[in-house]
CSV table of C-alpha atoms and ligand atoms in Angstrom, one decimal:
chain,number,residue,atom,x,y,z
A,23,UNK,CA,20.8,34.4,-32.2
A,24,UNK,CA,17.4,36.3,-32.8
A,25,UNK,CA,18.2,36.2,-36.8
A,26,UNK,CA,18.7,32.7,-36.8
A,27,UNK,CA,15.8,32.0,-35.4
A,28,UNK,CA,13.9,34.1,-38.0
A,29,UNK,CA,10.1,33.0,-39.2
A,30,UNK,CA,10.1,30.0,-36.4
A,31,UNK,CA,10.6,32.6,-33.9
A,32,UNK,CA,7.2,32.2,-32.5
A,33,UNK,CA,8.4,28.7,-31.0
A,34,UNK,CA,9.7,30.7,-28.3
A,35,UNK,CA,6.2,31.4,-27.1
A,36,UNK,CA,4.7,28.2,-27.3
A,37,UNK,CA,2.8,27.6,-24.7
A,38,UNK,CA,4.8,24.2,-24.2
A,39,UNK,CA,8.3,25.3,-24.2
A,40,UNK,CA,7.1,28.5,-21.9
A,41,UNK,CA,6.3,25.2,-20.0
A,42,UNK,CA,9.2,23.5,-20.0
A,43,UNK,CA,11.6,25.9,-19.7
A,44,UNK,CA,9.5,26.6,-15.9
A,45,UNK,CA,9.3,23.5,-14.8
A,46,UNK,CA,13.3,23.5,-15.1
A,47,UNK,CA,13.9,26.8,-13.4
A,48,UNK,CA,11.5,25.2,-11.0
A,49,UNK,CA,13.4,21.6,-10.6
A,50,UNK,CA,16.7,24.0,-10.4
A,51,UNK,CA,15.7,25.9,-7.5
A,52,UNK,CA,14.6,22.6,-5.7
A,53,UNK,CA,17.4,21.4,-6.2
A,54,UNK,CA,19.4,24.1,-4.7
A,55,UNK,CA,17.0,24.1,-1.9
A,56,UNK,CA,17.2,20.2,-1.5
A,57,UNK,CA,20.9,20.7,-1.7
A,58,UNK,CA,20.6,23.1,1.7
A,59,UNK,CA,17.7,21.0,3.3
A,60,UNK,CA,19.8,17.3,2.9
A,61,UNK,CA,16.8,15.6,0.7
A,62,UNK,CA,19.7,14.1,-1.1
A,63,UNK,CA,21.1,10.2,-0.3
A,64,UNK,CA,22.9,7.8,-1.8
A,65,UNK,CA,22.2,3.9,-2.0
A,66,UNK,CA,24.2,1.1,-2.3
A,67,UNK,CA,24.5,-1.7,-5.3
A,68,UNK,CA,26.6,-4.5,-4.1
A,69,UNK,CA,29.0,-5.8,-7.0
A,70,UNK,CA,30.0,-9.7,-6.5
A,71,UNK,CA,32.5,-12.0,-7.9
A,72,UNK,CA,32.1,-15.5,-9.6
A,73,UNK,CA,31.1,-16.8,-5.6
A,74,UNK,CA,28.6,-14.5,-5.4
A,75,UNK,CA,31.0,-12.4,-2.7
A,76,UNK,CA,30.2,-8.8,-2.2
A,77,UNK,CA,33.6,-7.0,-3.5
A,78,UNK,CA,32.2,-3.6,-3.0
A,79,UNK,CA,29.2,-1.7,-4.2
A,80,UNK,CA,28.5,1.4,-6.6
A,81,UNK,CA,27.2,4.6,-5.0
A,82,UNK,CA,23.7,5.6,-6.4
A,83,UNK,CA,21.9,9.4,-5.5
A,84,UNK,CA,18.6,9.5,-5.1
A,85,UNK,CA,16.4,12.5,-4.1
A,86,UNK,CA,13.4,13.0,-1.7
A,87,UNK,CA,11.3,15.4,-3.2
A,88,UNK,CA,9.0,16.8,-0.3
A,89,UNK,CA,6.3,17.5,-2.5
A,90,UNK,CA,7.0,14.8,-5.6
A,91,UNK,CA,8.9,11.8,-3.7
A,92,UNK,CA,12.0,10.1,-4.9
A,93,UNK,CA,13.4,11.4,-7.9
A,94,UNK,CA,15.9,8.7,-10.3
A,95,UNK,CA,19.1,10.5,-11.0
A,96,UNK,CA,18.0,9.9,-14.6
A,97,UNK,CA,15.8,12.5,-14.1
A,98,UNK,CA,18.0,15.3,-12.1
A,99,UNK,CA,21.3,14.5,-12.9
A,100,UNK,CA,21.1,16.2,-16.1
A,101,UNK,CA,20.0,19.0,-14.9
A,102,UNK,CA,22.3,19.3,-12.2
A,103,UNK,CA,25.0,18.9,-14.3
A,104,UNK,CA,23.3,22.2,-17.1
A,105,UNK,CA,23.2,24.2,-13.9
A,106,UNK,CA,26.4,23.5,-12.3
A,107,UNK,CA,25.2,22.2,-9.4
A,108,UNK,CA,26.9,19.0,-10.0
A,109,UNK,CA,29.9,20.6,-8.2
A,110,UNK,CA,28.3,20.8,-4.7
A,111,UNK,CA,26.2,17.5,-5.9
A,112,UNK,CA,29.2,15.7,-6.6
A,113,UNK,CA,31.4,16.6,-3.8
A,114,UNK,CA,28.3,16.2,-1.5
A,115,UNK,CA,28.4,12.0,-2.8
A,116,UNK,CA,32.2,11.7,-2.7
A,117,UNK,CA,32.3,12.9,0.9
A,118,UNK,CA,29.6,10.2,1.9
A,119,UNK,CA,31.3,7.6,0.0
A,120,UNK,CA,34.5,8.7,2.1
A,121,UNK,CA,32.7,8.9,5.0
A,122,UNK,CA,31.3,5.8,4.6
A,123,UNK,CA,34.9,3.7,3.6
A,124,UNK,CA,36.0,5.1,6.7
A,125,UNK,CA,33.3,4.2,8.9
A,126,UNK,CA,34.4,0.6,7.8
A,127,UNK,CA,37.2,0.5,7.4
A,128,UNK,CA,37.6,-1.2,11.2
A,129,UNK,CA,35.6,-3.9,10.4
A,130,UNK,CA,37.3,-7.2,9.3
A,131,UNK,CA,34.3,-8.2,7.1
A,132,UNK,CA,33.4,-4.9,5.2
A,133,UNK,CA,37.3,-2.7,5.6
A,134,UNK,CA,37.8,-4.5,2.2
A,135,UNK,CA,34.9,-3.2,0.1
A,136,UNK,CA,35.8,-0.9,-2.5
A,137,UNK,CA,33.3,1.7,-3.2
A,138,UNK,CA,32.3,3.2,-7.3
A,139,UNK,CA,31.2,6.5,-7.4
A,140,UNK,CA,29.7,7.9,-11.0
A,141,UNK,CA,31.3,11.3,-12.0
A,142,UNK,CA,29.6,13.3,-14.7
A,143,UNK,CA,31.7,15.0,-17.5
A,144,UNK,CA,31.0,18.1,-16.4
A,145,UNK,CA,32.6,17.5,-13.2
A,146,UNK,CA,35.4,15.8,-14.1
A,147,UNK,CA,36.8,18.4,-16.4
A,148,UNK,CA,36.1,20.9,-13.8
A,149,UNK,CA,39.5,22.3,-13.2
A,150,UNK,CA,39.2,21.9,-9.2
A,151,UNK,CA,38.0,18.4,-10.0
A,152,UNK,CA,41.1,16.7,-8.9
A,153,UNK,CA,42.0,18.9,-6.5
A,154,UNK,CA,38.5,18.5,-4.6
A,155,UNK,CA,39.2,14.6,-4.5
A,156,UNK,CA,42.8,15.0,-3.3
A,157,UNK,CA,40.9,17.3,-0.2
A,158,UNK,CA,37.8,14.9,0.1
A,159,UNK,CA,40.3,11.9,0.8
A,160,UNK,CA,42.6,14.1,3.2
A,161,UNK,CA,40.0,15.4,4.8
A,162,UNK,CA,38.2,12.3,6.1
A,163,UNK,CA,41.3,9.7,5.8
A,164,UNK,CA,39.7,7.4,3.6
A,165,UNK,CA,42.0,4.7,1.9
A,166,UNK,CA,42.3,6.0,-1.8
A,167,UNK,CA,42.7,2.7,-3.2
A,168,UNK,CA,38.7,1.4,-1.9
A,169,UNK,CA,37.2,4.3,-3.7
A,170,UNK,CA,36.5,3.7,-7.6
A,171,UNK,CA,35.7,6.8,-10.0
A,172,UNK,CA,33.2,5.5,-12.8
A,173,UNK,CA,33.8,7.5,-16.0
A,174,UNK,CA,32.0,7.3,-19.1
A,175,UNK,CA,33.0,6.8,-22.7
A,176,UNK,CA,31.7,9.9,-23.9
A,177,UNK,CA,33.6,11.9,-21.3
A,178,UNK,CA,36.2,10.8,-23.4
A,179,UNK,CA,35.6,11.9,-26.6
A,180,UNK,CA,35.7,15.6,-25.6
A,181,UNK,CA,39.2,15.9,-24.0
A,182,UNK,CA,41.2,12.5,-24.1
A,183,UNK,CA,44.7,14.3,-23.5
A,184,UNK,CA,43.5,16.2,-20.6
A,185,UNK,CA,41.4,13.4,-19.0
A,186,UNK,CA,44.4,11.1,-19.2
A,187,UNK,CA,46.7,13.8,-17.2
A,188,UNK,CA,43.9,13.7,-14.5
A,189,UNK,CA,43.1,10.3,-14.1
A,190,UNK,CA,46.7,10.0,-13.9
A,191,UNK,CA,47.1,12.1,-11.2
A,192,UNK,CA,44.0,11.1,-9.3
A,193,UNK,CA,45.8,7.5,-10.1
A,194,UNK,CA,49.0,8.0,-8.3
A,195,UNK,CA,47.3,8.7,-5.2
A,196,UNK,CA,45.8,5.3,-5.4
A,197,UNK,CA,42.0,6.1,-6.7
A,198,UNK,CA,41.0,4.2,-9.5
A,199,UNK,CA,38.9,4.3,-12.6
A,200,UNK,CA,36.3,2.5,-14.4
A,201,UNK,CA,34.9,3.3,-17.9
A,202,UNK,CA,31.0,3.3,-17.4
A,203,UNK,CA,28.4,2.1,-19.9
A,204,UNK,CA,31.3,0.6,-22.0
A,205,UNK,CA,30.0,-0.3,-25.7
A,206,UNK,CA,27.5,2.6,-26.1
A,207,UNK,CA,29.9,4.9,-26.7
A,208,UNK,CA,33.1,5.0,-29.4
A,209,UNK,CA,36.1,3.9,-27.3
A,210,UNK,CA,39.0,4.6,-29.4
A,211,UNK,CA,40.9,1.6,-28.9
A,212,UNK,CA,44.4,3.3,-28.8
A,213,UNK,CA,42.9,5.8,-25.8
A,214,UNK,CA,41.8,2.8,-23.9
A,215,UNK,CA,45.5,1.4,-23.8
A,216,UNK,CA,46.6,5.2,-22.0
A,217,UNK,CA,44.0,5.4,-19.6
A,218,UNK,CA,44.9,4.3,-16.4
A,219,UNK,CA,41.7,2.2,-16.2
A,220,UNK,CA,41.1,-1.0,-13.5
A,221,UNK,CA,37.4,-2.1,-15.0
A,222,UNK,CA,35.1,-2.0,-17.5
A,223,UNK,CA,31.8,-2.3,-17.2
A,224,UNK,CA,29.5,-3.9,-19.8
A,225,UNK,CA,26.5,-1.9,-20.5
A,226,UNK,CA,23.0,-3.5,-19.1
A,227,UNK,CA,21.5,-3.2,-22.5
A,228,UNK,CA,24.2,-5.7,-23.9
A,229,UNK,CA,23.3,-8.0,-20.7
A,230,UNK,CA,19.7,-7.7,-21.0
A,231,UNK,CA,19.5,-9.9,-24.2
A,232,UNK,CA,22.5,-11.5,-24.1
A,233,UNK,CA,20.8,-14.9,-24.4
A,234,UNK,CA,18.6,-14.0,-27.3
A,235,UNK,CA,20.2,-11.5,-29.2
A,236,UNK,CA,23.5,-13.0,-30.8
A,237,UNK,CA,24.7,-9.6,-31.7
A,238,UNK,CA,24.5,-8.7,-27.8
A,239,UNK,CA,26.3,-11.8,-27.1
A,240,UNK,CA,29.6,-10.9,-29.7
A,241,UNK,CA,29.4,-7.4,-28.2
A,242,UNK,CA,29.9,-8.8,-24.3
A,243,UNK,CA,32.3,-11.7,-25.8
A,244,UNK,CA,34.5,-9.1,-27.2
A,245,UNK,CA,34.4,-6.3,-24.2
A,246,UNK,CA,35.6,-9.5,-22.0
A,247,UNK,CA,38.6,-10.3,-24.5
A,248,UNK,CA,39.5,-7.1,-24.6
A,249,UNK,CA,39.6,-6.1,-21.2
A,250,UNK,CA,41.5,-9.5,-20.7
A,251,UNK,CA,43.9,-8.7,-23.3
A,252,UNK,CA,44.7,-4.9,-21.6
A,253,UNK,CA,44.6,-6.7,-18.1
A,254,UNK,CA,41.4,-5.1,-16.9
A,255,UNK,CA,38.2,-7.1,-14.8
A,256,UNK,CA,35.4,-6.7,-16.8
A,257,UNK,CA,31.8,-6.2,-14.5
A,258,UNK,CA,28.5,-6.9,-16.0
A,259,UNK,CA,26.0,-4.9,-15.3
A,260,UNK,CA,21.9,-5.3,-15.3
A,261,UNK,CA,22.8,-8.9,-14.3
A,262,UNK,CA,19.1,-10.1,-13.6
A,263,UNK,CA,18.8,-13.5,-13.8
A,264,UNK,CA,21.1,-17.0,-13.1
A,265,UNK,CA,20.7,-17.8,-17.1
A,266,UNK,CA,22.6,-14.7,-17.7
A,267,UNK,CA,24.9,-14.8,-14.6
A,268,UNK,CA,25.9,-18.4,-16.0
A,269,UNK,CA,26.3,-17.2,-19.4
A,270,UNK,CA,28.8,-14.0,-17.9
A,271,UNK,CA,30.6,-16.9,-16.3
A,272,UNK,CA,31.0,-19.0,-18.5
A,273,UNK,CA,32.8,-16.5,-21.0
A,274,UNK,CA,35.1,-15.4,-18.4
A,275,UNK,CA,33.3,-12.1,-16.9
A,276,UNK,CA,35.1,-11.0,-13.5
A,277,UNK,CA,32.6,-9.3,-11.6
A,278,UNK,CA,28.9,-8.9,-11.4
A,279,UNK,CA,26.0,-6.5,-10.5
A,280,UNK,CA,22.5,-6.6,-10.6
A,281,UNK,CA,18.7,-7.4,-9.6
A,282,UNK,CA,19.9,-10.8,-9.3
A,283,UNK,CA,22.1,-10.1,-6.3
A,284,UNK,CA,20.3,-6.9,-5.2
A,285,UNK,CA,18.8,-3.7,-5.9
A,286,UNK,CA,20.3,-0.5,-5.1
A,287,UNK,CA,19.8,-0.7,-1.0
A,288,UNK,CA,20.1,1.6,1.9
A,289,UNK,CA,24.1,0.8,3.8
A,290,UNK,CA,22.4,-1.1,6.3
A,291,UNK,CA,20.6,-3.7,3.9
A,292,UNK,CA,24.1,-3.9,2.2
A,293,UNK,CA,26.5,-4.6,5.7
A,294,UNK,CA,23.7,-7.7,5.8
A,295,UNK,CA,23.9,-9.0,2.6
A,296,UNK,CA,27.6,-8.7,2.7
A,297,UNK,CA,27.3,-11.0,6.6
A,298,UNK,CA,25.3,-13.3,4.5
A,299,UNK,CA,27.0,-13.9,1.4
A,300,UNK,CA,30.5,-13.0,2.5
A,301,UNK,CA,32.9,-10.1,1.3
A,302,UNK,CA,36.2,-12.0,0.2
B,647,LIG,P1,24.7,4.0,-14.1
B,647,LIG,O1,25.8,4.5,-13.6
B,647,LIG,O2,25.5,2.9,-15.4
B,647,LIG,O3,24.3,3.0,-13.0
B,647,LIG,C1,23.1,1.3,-13.1
B,647,LIG,C2,22.1,1.7,-13.0
B,647,LIG,O4,20.8,0.7,-13.3
B,647,LIG,C3,21.6,2.4,-12.1
B,647,LIG,O5,20.1,3.2,-12.2
B,647,LIG,C4,20.9,1.0,-11.1
B,647,LIG,O6,19.9,1.0,-10.1
B,647,LIG,C5,20.3,0.0,-12.7
B,647,LIG,N1,20.6,-1.3,-12.2
B,647,LIG,C6,21.2,-2.1,-11.4
B,647,LIG,N2,21.0,-3.1,-12.2
B,647,LIG,C7,20.1,-3.1,-12.9
B,647,LIG,C8,19.5,-4.4,-13.1
B,647,LIG,O7,20.2,-5.7,-12.9
B,647,LIG,N3,18.2,-4.1,-14.6
B,647,LIG,C9,18.1,-3.2,-14.3
B,647,LIG,N4,17.1,-2.6,-15.7
B,647,LIG,N5,18.7,-1.6,-13.9
B,647,LIG,C10,20.0,-1.9,-12.9
B,647,LIG,P2,19.9,4.7,-11.4
B,647,LIG,O8,20.6,4.7,-10.1
B,647,LIG,O9,18.5,5.4,-11.4
B,647,LIG,O10,21.2,5.3,-12.0
B,647,LIG,C11,21.4,5.6,-13.7
B,647,LIG,C12,21.9,6.7,-13.8
B,647,LIG,O11,22.3,7.9,-13.2
B,647,LIG,C13,23.6,5.9,-13.6
B,647,LIG,O12,23.5,4.9,-14.5
B,647,LIG,C14,24.2,7.2,-13.4
B,647,LIG,O13,24.9,7.5,-15.2
B,647,LIG,C15,23.6,8.5,-12.8
B,647,LIG,N6,23.9,8.3,-11.5
B,647,LIG,C16,23.3,7.5,-10.4
B,647,LIG,N7,23.9,8.3,-9.4
B,647,LIG,C17,24.9,8.7,-9.8
B,647,LIG,C18,25.6,10.3,-9.2
B,647,LIG,O14,26.5,9.9,-7.6
B,647,LIG,N8,26.4,10.8,-9.7
B,647,LIG,C19,26.1,10.9,-10.9
B,647,LIG,N9,27.3,12.0,-12.0
B,647,LIG,N10,25.8,10.2,-11.9
B,647,LIG,C20,24.5,9.4,-11.4
B,648,LIG,MG1,28.0,3.8,-13.0
B,649,LIG,MG1,26.7,2.1,-16.3
B,650,LIG,MG1,23.9,4.2,-17.3
C-alpha cells in the first residue's frame, strides 16, 4: 500500500484530507453517542393510491444532533454503513416501525397501513439480518404482511443469488419487498423476474422532469409497463405537483409518494392525514 502511494504519499499529509478524516471520526463518535442517547428518530411519508387514500408510509430516519441540529440521512447513512453502525441503527429503525404497526393494529382506520423500511446493502448482506428481522417481528408481535423492506438495485448487483435466498426466507414469513430508486441502477431483467418483489419504486429523478423531458417520460412509461408485465405495483417517488400526478395516473401508475401529498412527518401528523384523506 505504501509503495503504491509512492510519490503521491504527500497526499496523506494534506491538511484538508486530515480534516476530513477527523470530521468523519468525530461524526462516528457522535453517532455512537447519539444511539445511546436516543438522538435518532423516524418520520413517516405517506404513500397514496389513485384516489389519494393513504395506504401506508415510508419510514425515514433523522438525527437530531445536539450541536448541529437535524442531520439528513444522506449525510450520516453512508458513515453508518462504513462503520458498521448501520446494524444497531437499522435494527432500532426496524423495531420502531414494528412497534408502530402494533400500536395501530387495533384501530380500524390505521390498522391496515403498511410501513416501508429502507435497508442498506451492508445491513441486508449481514449474515444475521434475516434472523434479526424475524426476531423483531416476533418480539413486537407486528404483522409481517404490513412490513415492507426497500432494497436498491445496486444491492442486487453485489450478490444476487444470496439475496434471492434471503428475500425468500423473509417472504415465507409474509414480509414484502420493494425495489427503491428503480431505473438508476443496472437491474438485469432476468433477476428481476426471480426476485420476490411486490413494488417497483420509480426514482424521483425521472418523475421530476416527466412533463418536460421526453426521455424521462419514456423511462416512466417503460417502468410502469414492466411492473404490469411482472405483476408488480409501481410507486412513483417525488411527486411534487398536480400535473405530474395526473400524468402518472394516465400512464397507469399504482401508488404515489411526494411533497404534493405530504412531506415526511411525525406519526401524529400522519395519523391526522389518514383521518382526513381516508386510509383504504
Ligand atoms: P429514499 O429511500 O429514496 O427516500 C426518498 C427520499 O426522497 C427521502 O429523503 C424523502 O424525504 C425524499 N422525498 C420524498 N418526496 C419528495 C419530493 O416530492 N421531492 C423531493 N425532492 N424529495 C422527496 P430523505 O428522508 O432525506 O432520505 C434520503 C435517503 O436516505 C433515502 O432515499 C434512503 O436511501 C436513505 N434513508 C432514509 N432513511 C433511511 C433508513 O431508515 N435506513 C436506511 N438504510 N436508509 C435510509
Ligand atoms: Mg426508500
Ligand atoms: Mg427512493
Ligand atoms: Mg434515494
